[in-house]
XYZ file of C-alpha atoms in Angstrom:
379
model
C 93.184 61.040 191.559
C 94.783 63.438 189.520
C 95.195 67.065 191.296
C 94.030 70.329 190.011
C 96.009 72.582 188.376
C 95.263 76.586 188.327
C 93.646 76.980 184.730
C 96.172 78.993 182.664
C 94.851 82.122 180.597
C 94.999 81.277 176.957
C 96.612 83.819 174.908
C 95.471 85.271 171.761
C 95.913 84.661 168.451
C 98.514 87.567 168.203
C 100.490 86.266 170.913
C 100.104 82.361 171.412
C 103.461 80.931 169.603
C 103.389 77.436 168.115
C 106.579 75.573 167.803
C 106.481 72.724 165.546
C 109.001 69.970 166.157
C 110.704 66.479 164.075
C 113.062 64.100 164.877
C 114.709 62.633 161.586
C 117.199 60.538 160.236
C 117.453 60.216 156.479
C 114.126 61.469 155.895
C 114.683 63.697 152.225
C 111.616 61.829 150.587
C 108.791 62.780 153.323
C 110.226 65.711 155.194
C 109.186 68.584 152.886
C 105.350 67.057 152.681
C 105.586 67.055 156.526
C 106.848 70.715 157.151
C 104.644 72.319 154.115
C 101.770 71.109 156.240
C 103.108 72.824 159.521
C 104.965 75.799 157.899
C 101.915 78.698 157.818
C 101.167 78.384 161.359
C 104.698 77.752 163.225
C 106.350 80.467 164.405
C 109.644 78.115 164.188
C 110.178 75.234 163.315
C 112.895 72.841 165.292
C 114.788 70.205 163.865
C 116.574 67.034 165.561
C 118.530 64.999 163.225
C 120.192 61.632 164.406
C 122.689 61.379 161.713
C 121.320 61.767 158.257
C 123.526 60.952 155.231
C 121.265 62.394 152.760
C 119.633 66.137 151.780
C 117.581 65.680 154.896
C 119.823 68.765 156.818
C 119.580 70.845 153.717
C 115.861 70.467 153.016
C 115.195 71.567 156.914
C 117.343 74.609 156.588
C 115.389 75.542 153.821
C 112.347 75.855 155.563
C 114.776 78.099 158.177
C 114.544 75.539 160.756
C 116.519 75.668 163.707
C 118.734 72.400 163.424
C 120.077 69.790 166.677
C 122.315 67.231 166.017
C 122.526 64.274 167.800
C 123.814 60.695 168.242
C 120.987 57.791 167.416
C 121.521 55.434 170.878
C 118.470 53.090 170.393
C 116.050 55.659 172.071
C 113.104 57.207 170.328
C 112.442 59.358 173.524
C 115.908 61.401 174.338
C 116.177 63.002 170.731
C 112.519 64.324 171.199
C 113.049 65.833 174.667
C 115.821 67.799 173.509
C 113.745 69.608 170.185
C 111.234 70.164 173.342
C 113.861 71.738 175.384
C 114.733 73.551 172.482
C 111.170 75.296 171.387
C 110.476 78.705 173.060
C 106.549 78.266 171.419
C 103.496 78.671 174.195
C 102.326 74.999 171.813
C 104.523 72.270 170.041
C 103.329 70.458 167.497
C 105.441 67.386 167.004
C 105.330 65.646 164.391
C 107.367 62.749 162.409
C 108.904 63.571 159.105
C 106.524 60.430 157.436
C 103.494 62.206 158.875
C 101.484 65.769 157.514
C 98.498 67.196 158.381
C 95.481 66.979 155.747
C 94.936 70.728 156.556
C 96.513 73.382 158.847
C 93.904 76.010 158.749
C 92.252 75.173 162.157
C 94.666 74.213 164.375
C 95.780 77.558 165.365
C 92.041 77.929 166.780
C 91.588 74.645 167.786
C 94.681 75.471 170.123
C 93.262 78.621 171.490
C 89.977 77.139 172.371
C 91.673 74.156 174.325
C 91.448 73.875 177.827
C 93.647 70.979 178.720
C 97.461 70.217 178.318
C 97.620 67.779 175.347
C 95.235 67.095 171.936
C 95.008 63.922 170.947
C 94.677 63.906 166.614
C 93.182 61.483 164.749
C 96.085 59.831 162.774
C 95.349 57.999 159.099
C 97.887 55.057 158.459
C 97.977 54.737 154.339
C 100.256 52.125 152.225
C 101.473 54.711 149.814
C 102.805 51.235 147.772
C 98.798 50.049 147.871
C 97.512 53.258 145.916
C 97.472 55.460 149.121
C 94.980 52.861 150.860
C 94.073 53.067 154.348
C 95.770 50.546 156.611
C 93.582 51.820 160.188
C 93.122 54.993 162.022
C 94.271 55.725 165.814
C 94.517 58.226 168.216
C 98.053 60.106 169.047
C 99.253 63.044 171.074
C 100.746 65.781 168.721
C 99.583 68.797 170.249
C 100.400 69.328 173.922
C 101.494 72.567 176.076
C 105.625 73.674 176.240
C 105.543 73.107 179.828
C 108.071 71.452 181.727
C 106.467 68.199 183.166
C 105.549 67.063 179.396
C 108.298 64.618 178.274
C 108.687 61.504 175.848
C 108.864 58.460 177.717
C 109.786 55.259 176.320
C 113.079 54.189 174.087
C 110.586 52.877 171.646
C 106.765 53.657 171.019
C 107.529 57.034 173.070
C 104.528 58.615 174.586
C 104.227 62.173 176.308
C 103.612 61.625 179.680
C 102.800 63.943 182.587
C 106.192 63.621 184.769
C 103.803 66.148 187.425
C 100.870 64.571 187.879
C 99.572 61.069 187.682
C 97.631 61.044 184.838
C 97.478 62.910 181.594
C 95.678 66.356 181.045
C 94.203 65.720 177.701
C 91.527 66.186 175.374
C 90.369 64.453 171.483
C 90.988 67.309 168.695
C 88.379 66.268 165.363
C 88.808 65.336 161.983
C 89.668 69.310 161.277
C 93.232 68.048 162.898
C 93.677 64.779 161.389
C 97.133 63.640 159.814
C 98.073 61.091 157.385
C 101.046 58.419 158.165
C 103.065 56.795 155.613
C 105.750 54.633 157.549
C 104.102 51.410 157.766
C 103.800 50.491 154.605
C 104.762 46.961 153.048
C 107.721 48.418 151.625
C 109.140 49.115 155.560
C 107.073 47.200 157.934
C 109.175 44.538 158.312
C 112.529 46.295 159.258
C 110.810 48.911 160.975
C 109.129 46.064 163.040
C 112.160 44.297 163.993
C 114.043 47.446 165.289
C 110.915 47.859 167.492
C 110.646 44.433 168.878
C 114.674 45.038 169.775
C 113.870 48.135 171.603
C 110.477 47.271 173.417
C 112.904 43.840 174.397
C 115.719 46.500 175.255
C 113.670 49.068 177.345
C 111.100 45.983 179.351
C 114.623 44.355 180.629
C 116.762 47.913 181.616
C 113.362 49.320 183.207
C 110.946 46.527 183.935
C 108.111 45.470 181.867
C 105.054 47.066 181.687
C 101.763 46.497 179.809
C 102.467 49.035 177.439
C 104.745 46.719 176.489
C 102.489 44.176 176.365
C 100.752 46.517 173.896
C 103.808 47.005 171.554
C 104.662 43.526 171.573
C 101.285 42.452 170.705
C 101.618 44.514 167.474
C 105.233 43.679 166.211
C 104.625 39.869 166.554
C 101.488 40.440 164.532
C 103.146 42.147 161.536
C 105.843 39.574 162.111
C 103.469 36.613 161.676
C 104.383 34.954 165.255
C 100.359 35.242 166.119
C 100.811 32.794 169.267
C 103.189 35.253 170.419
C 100.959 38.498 169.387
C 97.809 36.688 170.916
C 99.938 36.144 174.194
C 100.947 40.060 174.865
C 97.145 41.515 173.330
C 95.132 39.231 176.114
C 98.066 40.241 178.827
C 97.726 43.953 178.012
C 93.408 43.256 177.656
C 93.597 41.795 180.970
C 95.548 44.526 182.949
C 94.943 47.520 184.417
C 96.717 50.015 181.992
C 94.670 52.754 180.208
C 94.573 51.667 176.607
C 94.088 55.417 175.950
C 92.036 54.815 172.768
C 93.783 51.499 172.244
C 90.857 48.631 172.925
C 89.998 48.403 169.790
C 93.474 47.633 168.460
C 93.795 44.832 171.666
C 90.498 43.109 169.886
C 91.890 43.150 166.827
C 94.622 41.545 167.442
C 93.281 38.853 169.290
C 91.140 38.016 166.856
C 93.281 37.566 164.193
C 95.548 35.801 166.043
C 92.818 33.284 166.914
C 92.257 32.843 163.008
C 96.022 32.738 162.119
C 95.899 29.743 165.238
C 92.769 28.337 163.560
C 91.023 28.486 167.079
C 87.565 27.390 166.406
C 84.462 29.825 165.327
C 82.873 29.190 168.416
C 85.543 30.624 170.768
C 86.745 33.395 168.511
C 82.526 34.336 168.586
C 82.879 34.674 172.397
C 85.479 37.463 171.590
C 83.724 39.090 168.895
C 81.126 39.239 170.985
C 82.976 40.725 174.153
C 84.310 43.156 172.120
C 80.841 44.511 170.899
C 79.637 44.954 173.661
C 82.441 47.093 175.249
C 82.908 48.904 171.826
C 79.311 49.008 170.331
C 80.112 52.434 168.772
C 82.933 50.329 166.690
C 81.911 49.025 163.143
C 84.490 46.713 162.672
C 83.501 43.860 165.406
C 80.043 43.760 163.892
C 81.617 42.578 160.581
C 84.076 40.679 162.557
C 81.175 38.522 163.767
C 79.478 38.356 160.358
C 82.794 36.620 159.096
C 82.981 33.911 162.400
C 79.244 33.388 161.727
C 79.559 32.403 157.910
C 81.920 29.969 159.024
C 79.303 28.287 161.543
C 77.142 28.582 157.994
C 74.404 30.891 160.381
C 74.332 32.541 157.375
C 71.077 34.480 158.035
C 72.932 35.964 161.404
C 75.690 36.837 159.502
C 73.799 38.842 157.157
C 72.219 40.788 159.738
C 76.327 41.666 161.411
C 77.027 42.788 158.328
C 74.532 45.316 157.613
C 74.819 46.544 161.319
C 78.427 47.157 160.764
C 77.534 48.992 157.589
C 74.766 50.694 160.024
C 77.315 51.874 162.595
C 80.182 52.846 159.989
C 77.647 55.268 158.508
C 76.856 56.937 161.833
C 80.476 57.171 163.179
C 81.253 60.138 164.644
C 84.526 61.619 165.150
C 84.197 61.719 168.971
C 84.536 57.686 168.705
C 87.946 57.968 170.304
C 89.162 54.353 169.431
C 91.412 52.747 167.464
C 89.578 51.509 163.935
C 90.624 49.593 160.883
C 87.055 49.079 159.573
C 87.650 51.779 156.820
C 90.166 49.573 155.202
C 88.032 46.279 155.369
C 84.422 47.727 154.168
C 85.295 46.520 150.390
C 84.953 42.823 151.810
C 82.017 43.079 153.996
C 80.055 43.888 150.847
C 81.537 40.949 149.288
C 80.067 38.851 151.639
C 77.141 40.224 151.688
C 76.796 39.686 147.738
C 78.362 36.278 148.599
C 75.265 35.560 150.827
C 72.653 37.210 148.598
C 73.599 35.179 144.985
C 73.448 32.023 147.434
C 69.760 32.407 148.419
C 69.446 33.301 144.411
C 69.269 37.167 144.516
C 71.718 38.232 142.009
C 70.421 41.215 141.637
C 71.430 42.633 145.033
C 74.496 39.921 145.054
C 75.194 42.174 141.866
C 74.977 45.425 143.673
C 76.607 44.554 146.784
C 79.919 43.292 144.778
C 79.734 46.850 142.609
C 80.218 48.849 146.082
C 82.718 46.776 146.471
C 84.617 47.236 143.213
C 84.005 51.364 143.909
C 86.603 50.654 147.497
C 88.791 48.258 145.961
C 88.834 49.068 141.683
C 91.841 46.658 141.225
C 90.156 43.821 142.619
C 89.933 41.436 140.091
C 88.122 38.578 142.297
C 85.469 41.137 142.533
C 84.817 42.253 138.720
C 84.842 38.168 138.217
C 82.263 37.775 140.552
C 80.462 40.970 139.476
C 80.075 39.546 136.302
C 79.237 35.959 137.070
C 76.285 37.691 138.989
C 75.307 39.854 136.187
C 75.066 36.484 133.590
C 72.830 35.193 136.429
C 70.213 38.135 136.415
């Protein structure tokens, strides 16, 4: 049970400093987009560079940041400590050089209203090689109190952590906070991916493993392909007792598609889609999940019905759904299958309709403007 603190006075807008924080290393093409997003509301701005060999130095001291230089030793969480011990703001804002808020204009307030130690932001992962398309949307801490027992833990998937008290003071900022990321993109997920799984390998065998790592794992060996491996570490970490903060959703996923990578059959991978509806029901994406298993058991007429609820739910998600979603990036093909399913039963009309909302997410698509059209000879 986690023990009361004495509830701190929150200063005002005149006094309340705001410290805002990067770690880099080679970053000249994102770091100026990341700092012109922080720079009208930080009252400095702190630096920690691991080595660049580009402008990356230059471009921070441009933006009169205070610069730390440090050795890279294969540890995401020591370089980020020291910026921390570094900032003399009442707030930090940390943020990575390949990440920028949409807006800053609220945060100052959204800081001064907060009653707990840490914000949680929502975080938008875009491909900027895919047109700027949106890869999923999770949950991270960004925002948290210059106090003393907040510190990075972890060499690799670092997470502040309350070194105080046993669990974490925090609270979910809205969409007013949100921030777009660009590192994961096809371009760099694979060698990004690989220096993680050496690090989450590193850190489980110097300090023991944990299901966090279970967690990590689960997601490398997915973007790496190895799904027996990925399904392996997402039902160990499902199955423990660790606080996915936000992070169930992301578990589910994973299963799931290692299950169809494994070509487990419909039946059991229904089971989970299931199971994972009705622990997330506020979560579009396992609706359409099921629609797909059950147009593969040809219960087409179920289906149908899946898809329109996850339609249903997308529509009427809220911003305090604190989970971890990827339905935004998928809604282009659950209208394809519903126009799939409508020019079956001979409504080509609607088949028609369904595959132009389609075409409106994913313009490019050229499966979809051929079946758009074979539709529209049909009507």
């Amino acid at each position: 049970m986690r023990k009361l603190k004495p509830t701190k006075k929150i200063k005002s807008k005149s006094d309340l400093k705001i410290s805002a924080c990067c770690m880099t290393k080679n970053e000249e093409k994102n770091l100026s987009r990341s700092l012109d997003s922080i720079k009208n509301i930080a009252d400095e701005i702190i630096v920690i560079d691991t080595g660049s060999t580009d402008s990356t130095v230059e471009i921070a001291e441009s933006y009169g940041a205070k610069i730390l230089n440090t050795t890279w030793n294969d540890d995401f969480s020591t370089p980020r400590n020291m910026a921390i011990d570094a900032a003399v703001g009442d707030w930090i804002i940390f943020l990575d050089a390949d990440e920028f808020f949409a807006t800053s204009k609220k945060i100052r307030a959204a800081i001064e209203k907060v009653g707990k130690d840490v914000i949680l932001i929502p975080r938008i992962n875009i491909d900027e090689s895919n047109n700027n398309s949106e890869i999923s949307r999770d949950w991270c801490a960004r925002i948290f109190k210059n106090v003393d027992y907040l510190r990075y833990k972890g060499l690799i998937h670092e997470n502040i952590t309350d070194l105080k008290h046993e669990n974490l003071d925090y609270t979910f900022g809205n969409d007013d906070l949100k921030i777009f990321h660009t590192g994961y993109g096809t371009k760099v997920i694979k060698e990004k991916l690989l220096r993680n799984l050496k690090l989450i390998e590193l850190e489980s065998k110097k300090f023991g493993h944990e299901p966090r790592h279970d967690m990590a794992l689960a997601d490398c060996y997915a973007g790496l392909k190895d799904f027996e491996k990925s399904l392996y570490h997402a039902q160990k970490a499902l199955n423990s007792d660790y606080e996915a903060i936000a992070g169930h959703g992301n578990l589910y996923h994973k299963i799931l598609n290692a299950m169809r990578e494994i070509n487990y059959s419909d039946e059991e991978m229904l089971k989970v889609a299931n199971e994972a509806i009705k622990k997330l029901p506020n979560l579009p994406e396992f609706y359409a999940e099921r629609g797909m298993i059950l147009c593969g058991l040809d219960r087409l007429d179920e289906a149908y019905l899946s898809f329109h609820k996850s339609l249903e739910v997308w529509r009427k998600m809220k911003s305090d759904v604190h989970e971890e979603s990827y339905f935004a990036g998928a809604v282009d093909k659950v209208y394809m299958r519903l126009a799939e399913i409508e020019a079956y039963v001979g409504n080509f009309k609607q088949a028609l309709w369904n595959m132009e909302e389609a075409i409106k997410l994913s313009p490019n698509n050229q499966t979809y403007k051929k079946l758009a059209a074979k539709y529209k000879r049909n009507i």
